[in-house]
């Protein structure tokens, strides 16, 4: 039982009431409705989860390019299995490096700046791939894009957890997990390319 005789006890009462309200929101039937009323939490979770979507998109987008006649004409070696495998795997190598360093850079430079640097790596890699003159540009572009999407996927969880109100943290984490199901996004990209919509 809290004693209301001192000035610090008002703070304890307020903290106890806030904790009780958070518990009611989280465990009550209205928790999902309360989540969508907090537009900032939903927006932050959606934005930070884009890294997982980008990872899946980058995995799937190159497969359709290998079959395009214009791509094969500009880069004839991409019809070889070894070159295709390396172009696909180098994104994963960059992603591995980006996700390993995301936590360190997030601690040293801040989460926001780490997300910004991940986005800049993706932009650099995309520019290199789009303006590629030879395979070296494609390799470096895919590697830099991998660093970027790995950084974004690695820091998104932490950024969501820090900015979300305590009663919504698990739900924000779920949105990250949905974003990180990049095989689903890769399948969607393959499906779009097979139907000539991409």
mmCIF file of C-alpha atoms in Angstrom:
data_model
loop_
_atom_site.group_PDB
_atom_site.id
_atom_site.type_symbol
_atom_site.label_atom_id
_atom_site.label_comp_id
_atom_site.label_asym_id
_atom_site.label_seq_id
_atom_site.Cartn_x
_atom_site.Cartn_y
_atom_site.Cartn_z
ATOM 1 C CA UNK A 1 0.000 0.000 0.000
ATOM 2 C CA UNK A 2 1.366 3.414 -0.964
ATOM 3 C CA UNK A 3 1.542 6.173 1.620
ATOM 4 C CA UNK A 4 0.368 9.521 0.256
ATOM 5 C CA UNK A 5 2.021 11.650 2.955
ATOM 6 C CA UNK A 6 5.190 12.683 1.082
ATOM 7 C CA UNK A 7 5.918 14.549 -2.178
ATOM 8 C CA UNK A 8 7.606 11.510 -3.767
ATOM 9 C CA UNK A 9 4.560 9.393 -3.096
ATOM 10 C CA UNK A 10 2.539 11.366 -5.638
ATOM 11 C CA UNK A 11 5.099 10.333 -8.240
ATOM 12 C CA UNK A 12 4.842 6.718 -7.107
ATOM 13 C CA UNK A 13 1.051 6.895 -7.340
ATOM 14 C CA UNK A 14 1.246 8.345 -10.858
ATOM 15 C CA UNK A 15 3.747 5.703 -11.964
ATOM 16 C CA UNK A 16 1.610 2.963 -10.458
ATOM 17 C CA UNK A 17 -1.479 4.265 -12.254
ATOM 18 C CA UNK A 18 0.390 4.482 -15.567
ATOM 19 C CA UNK A 19 1.695 0.930 -15.170
ATOM 20 C CA UNK A 20 -1.803 -0.309 -14.371
ATOM 21 C CA UNK A 21 -3.211 1.472 -17.457
ATOM 22 C CA UNK A 22 -0.493 -0.032 -19.675
ATOM 23 C CA UNK A 23 -1.311 -3.486 -18.334
ATOM 24 C CA UNK A 24 -5.009 -2.965 -19.054
ATOM 25 C CA UNK A 25 -4.262 -1.770 -22.586
ATOM 26 C CA UNK A 26 -1.950 -4.648 -23.318
ATOM 27 C CA UNK A 27 -3.956 -7.490 -21.824
ATOM 28 C CA UNK A 28 -7.418 -6.108 -22.447
ATOM 29 C CA UNK A 29 -9.403 -6.731 -25.622
ATOM 30 C CA UNK A 30 -8.801 -3.161 -26.748
ATOM 31 C CA UNK A 31 -5.028 -3.517 -27.159
ATOM 32 C CA UNK A 32 -5.159 -3.687 -30.961
ATOM 33 C CA UNK A 33 -7.557 -0.743 -31.127
ATOM 34 C CA UNK A 34 -5.289 1.206 -28.778
ATOM 35 C CA UNK A 35 -2.307 0.397 -30.992
ATOM 36 C CA UNK A 36 -3.941 1.907 -34.051
ATOM 37 C CA UNK A 37 -4.965 4.980 -32.058
ATOM 38 C CA UNK A 38 -1.265 5.596 -31.433
ATOM 39 C CA UNK A 39 -0.428 6.673 -34.974
ATOM 40 C CA UNK A 40 3.159 7.563 -34.114
ATOM 41 C CA UNK A 41 3.919 4.031 -32.902
ATOM 42 C CA UNK A 42 2.371 2.512 -36.034
ATOM 43 C CA UNK A 43 4.235 4.925 -38.323
ATOM 44 C CA UNK A 44 7.584 4.287 -36.636
ATOM 45 C CA UNK A 45 7.070 0.516 -36.742
ATOM 46 C CA UNK A 46 6.081 0.627 -40.394
ATOM 47 C CA UNK A 47 8.990 2.843 -41.377
ATOM 48 C CA UNK A 48 11.605 0.870 -39.478
ATOM 49 C CA UNK A 49 10.231 -2.398 -40.878
ATOM 50 C CA UNK A 50 10.895 -1.313 -44.454
ATOM 51 C CA UNK A 51 14.435 -2.692 -44.108
ATOM 52 C CA UNK A 52 13.075 -6.237 -44.084
ATOM 53 C CA UNK A 53 10.954 -5.520 -47.131
ATOM 54 C CA UNK A 54 13.930 -4.027 -48.973
ATOM 55 C CA UNK A 55 16.024 -7.073 -48.150
ATOM 56 C CA UNK A 56 13.466 -9.392 -49.728
ATOM 57 C CA UNK A 57 12.952 -7.130 -52.705
ATOM 58 C CA UNK A 58 16.693 -6.966 -53.387
ATOM 59 C CA UNK A 59 16.902 -10.747 -53.164
ATOM 60 C CA UNK A 60 14.143 -11.268 -55.686
ATOM 61 C CA UNK A 61 14.638 -8.470 -58.184
ATOM 62 C CA UNK A 62 17.810 -9.774 -59.817
ATOM 63 C CA UNK A 63 16.326 -13.141 -60.825
ATOM 64 C CA UNK A 64 14.035 -11.549 -63.391
ATOM 65 C CA UNK A 65 16.853 -9.464 -64.825
ATOM 66 C CA UNK A 66 18.877 -12.547 -65.717
ATOM 67 C CA UNK A 67 16.203 -13.620 -68.208
ATOM 68 C CA UNK A 68 15.742 -10.256 -69.943
ATOM 69 C CA UNK A 69 17.316 -10.176 -73.431
ATOM 70 C CA UNK A 70 18.522 -6.573 -72.990
ATOM 71 C CA UNK A 71 20.320 -7.530 -69.764
ATOM 72 C CA UNK A 72 21.915 -10.573 -71.422
ATOM 73 C CA UNK A 73 23.058 -8.430 -74.347
ATOM 74 C CA UNK A 74 24.686 -5.811 -72.099
ATOM 75 C CA UNK A 75 26.178 -8.403 -69.713
ATOM 76 C CA UNK A 76 26.688 -11.632 -71.686
ATOM 77 C CA UNK A 77 28.572 -13.376 -68.852
ATOM 78 C CA UNK A 78 25.467 -13.264 -66.645
ATOM 79 C CA UNK A 79 24.135 -16.302 -68.479
ATOM 80 C CA UNK A 80 26.827 -18.376 -66.721
ATOM 81 C CA UNK A 81 25.702 -20.078 -63.509
ATOM 82 C CA UNK A 82 28.822 -19.069 -61.577
ATOM 83 C CA UNK A 83 28.322 -15.362 -62.315
ATOM 84 C CA UNK A 84 24.620 -15.566 -61.425
ATOM 85 C CA UNK A 85 25.467 -17.314 -58.166
ATOM 86 C CA UNK A 86 28.076 -14.729 -57.241
ATOM 87 C CA UNK A 87 25.757 -11.810 -58.030
ATOM 88 C CA UNK A 88 23.094 -13.390 -55.836
ATOM 89 C CA UNK A 89 25.424 -14.357 -52.982
ATOM 90 C CA UNK A 90 27.310 -11.071 -52.792
ATOM 91 C CA UNK A 91 24.124 -9.364 -51.575
ATOM 92 C CA UNK A 92 24.029 -11.834 -48.679
ATOM 93 C CA UNK A 93 27.696 -11.192 -47.863
ATOM 94 C CA UNK A 94 27.041 -7.459 -47.740
ATOM 95 C CA UNK A 95 23.887 -8.056 -45.687
ATOM 96 C CA UNK A 96 25.842 -10.156 -43.217
ATOM 97 C CA UNK A 97 28.430 -7.408 -42.822
ATOM 98 C CA UNK A 98 25.743 -4.720 -42.519
ATOM 99 C CA UNK A 99 23.749 -6.574 -39.877
ATOM 100 C CA UNK A 100 26.881 -7.357 -37.864
ATOM 101 C CA UNK A 101 27.918 -3.720 -37.739
ATOM 102 C CA UNK A 102 24.413 -2.256 -37.278
ATOM 103 C CA UNK A 103 24.388 -2.677 -33.503
ATOM 104 C CA UNK A 104 27.847 -1.202 -33.059
ATOM 105 C CA UNK A 105 27.118 1.811 -35.258
ATOM 106 C CA UNK A 106 23.742 2.216 -33.560
ATOM 107 C CA UNK A 107 25.482 2.526 -30.200
ATOM 108 C CA UNK A 108 28.250 4.830 -31.398
ATOM 109 C CA UNK A 109 26.438 7.092 -33.871
ATOM 110 C CA UNK A 110 22.737 6.686 -32.847
ATOM 111 C CA UNK A 111 19.953 4.585 -34.302
ATOM 112 C CA UNK A 112 18.685 7.366 -36.547
ATOM 113 C CA UNK A 113 22.065 7.976 -38.146
ATOM 114 C CA UNK A 114 22.583 4.245 -38.600
ATOM 115 C CA UNK A 115 19.249 3.959 -40.422
ATOM 116 C CA UNK A 116 20.237 6.938 -42.566
ATOM 117 C CA UNK A 117 23.598 5.364 -43.403
ATOM 118 C CA UNK A 118 21.864 2.094 -44.323
ATOM 119 C CA UNK A 119 19.557 3.998 -46.675
ATOM 120 C CA UNK A 120 22.547 5.762 -48.235
ATOM 121 C CA UNK A 121 24.294 2.400 -48.810
ATOM 122 C CA UNK A 122 21.159 1.122 -50.580
ATOM 123 C CA UNK A 123 21.018 4.252 -52.748
ATOM 124 C CA UNK A 124 24.715 3.983 -53.637
ATOM 125 C CA UNK A 125 24.379 0.312 -54.513
ATOM 126 C CA UNK A 126 21.263 0.926 -56.573
ATOM 127 C CA UNK A 127 22.973 3.705 -58.511
ATOM 128 C CA UNK A 128 25.970 1.475 -59.230
ATOM 129 C CA UNK A 129 23.723 -1.337 -60.465
ATOM 130 C CA UNK A 130 21.525 0.967 -62.544
ATOM 131 C CA UNK A 131 24.486 2.656 -64.243
ATOM 132 C CA UNK A 132 26.667 -0.452 -64.520
ATOM 133 C CA UNK A 133 29.044 -0.576 -67.457
ATOM 134 C CA UNK A 134 30.479 -3.999 -66.625
ATOM 135 C CA UNK A 135 30.249 -6.805 -64.074
ATOM 136 C CA UNK A 136 32.513 -5.025 -61.581
ATOM 137 C CA UNK A 137 29.873 -2.318 -61.152
ATOM 138 C CA UNK A 138 27.173 -4.948 -60.662
ATOM 139 C CA UNK A 139 29.229 -6.810 -58.066
ATOM 140 C CA UNK A 140 30.057 -3.662 -56.112
ATOM 141 C CA UNK A 141 26.495 -2.366 -56.397
ATOM 142 C CA UNK A 142 25.039 -5.596 -55.057
ATOM 143 C CA UNK A 143 27.587 -5.664 -52.223
ATOM 144 C CA UNK A 144 26.865 -2.061 -51.160
ATOM 145 C CA UNK A 145 23.119 -2.671 -51.410
ATOM 146 C CA UNK A 146 23.604 -5.722 -49.197
ATOM 147 C CA UNK A 147 25.409 -3.628 -46.590
ATOM 148 C CA UNK A 148 22.514 -1.183 -46.627
ATOM 149 C CA UNK A 149 19.651 -3.662 -46.352
ATOM 150 C CA UNK A 150 21.552 -5.661 -43.729
ATOM 151 C CA UNK A 151 22.042 -2.505 -41.672
ATOM 152 C CA UNK A 152 18.378 -1.545 -42.018
ATOM 153 C CA UNK A 153 17.168 -5.015 -41.106
ATOM 154 C CA UNK A 154 19.572 -5.227 -38.167
ATOM 155 C CA UNK A 155 18.807 -1.861 -36.568
ATOM 156 C CA UNK A 156 15.045 -1.770 -37.201
ATOM 157 C CA UNK A 157 14.225 -4.033 -34.248
ATOM 158 C CA UNK A 158 16.153 -1.876 -31.827
ATOM 159 C CA UNK A 159 14.767 1.398 -33.121
ATOM 160 C CA UNK A 160 11.198 0.076 -32.844
ATOM 161 C CA UNK A 161 11.753 -1.198 -29.319
ATOM 162 C CA UNK A 162 13.151 2.115 -28.123
ATOM 163 C CA UNK A 163 10.493 4.380 -29.580
ATOM 164 C CA UNK A 164 7.388 2.307 -28.944
ATOM 165 C CA UNK A 165 5.371 2.765 -25.766
ATOM 166 C CA UNK A 166 5.920 -0.160 -23.378
ATOM 167 C CA UNK A 167 2.478 -1.684 -23.955
ATOM 168 C CA UNK A 168 3.041 -1.928 -27.721
ATOM 169 C CA UNK A 169 6.624 -3.157 -27.931
ATOM 170 C CA UNK A 170 5.744 -6.763 -28.698
ATOM 171 C CA UNK A 171 3.383 -5.738 -31.462
ATOM 172 C CA UNK A 172 6.007 -3.464 -33.031
ATOM 173 C CA UNK A 173 8.437 -6.350 -32.925
ATOM 174 C CA UNK A 174 5.863 -8.468 -34.767
ATOM 175 C CA UNK A 175 5.757 -5.914 -37.571
ATOM 176 C CA UNK A 176 9.539 -6.258 -37.855
ATOM 177 C CA UNK A 177 9.229 -10.008 -38.053
ATOM 178 C CA UNK A 178 6.673 -9.663 -40.815
ATOM 179 C CA UNK A 179 9.029 -7.316 -42.646
ATOM 180 C CA UNK A 180 11.909 -9.738 -42.234
ATOM 181 C CA UNK A 181 10.055 -12.577 -43.890
ATOM 182 C CA UNK A 182 11.986 -11.624 -46.987
ATOM 183 C CA UNK A 183 11.389 -14.944 -48.688
ATOM 184 C CA UNK A 184 7.749 -13.901 -48.975
ATOM 185 C CA UNK A 185 8.776 -10.650 -50.639
ATOM 186 C CA UNK A 186 11.161 -12.472 -52.941
ATOM 187 C CA UNK A 187 8.342 -14.796 -53.990
ATOM 188 C CA UNK A 188 6.112 -11.796 -54.698
ATOM 189 C CA UNK A 189 8.808 -10.219 -56.866
ATOM 190 C CA UNK A 190 9.323 -13.474 -58.769
ATOM 191 C CA UNK A 191 5.568 -13.750 -59.275
ATOM 192 C CA UNK A 192 5.364 -10.189 -60.606
ATOM 193 C CA UNK A 193 8.275 -10.790 -62.962
ATOM 194 C CA UNK A 194 6.757 -14.021 -64.255
ATOM 195 C CA UNK A 195 3.551 -12.154 -65.036
ATOM 196 C CA UNK A 196 5.495 -9.293 -66.672
ATOM 197 C CA UNK A 197 4.116 -6.748 -64.228
ATOM 198 C CA UNK A 198 7.453 -5.645 -62.822
#
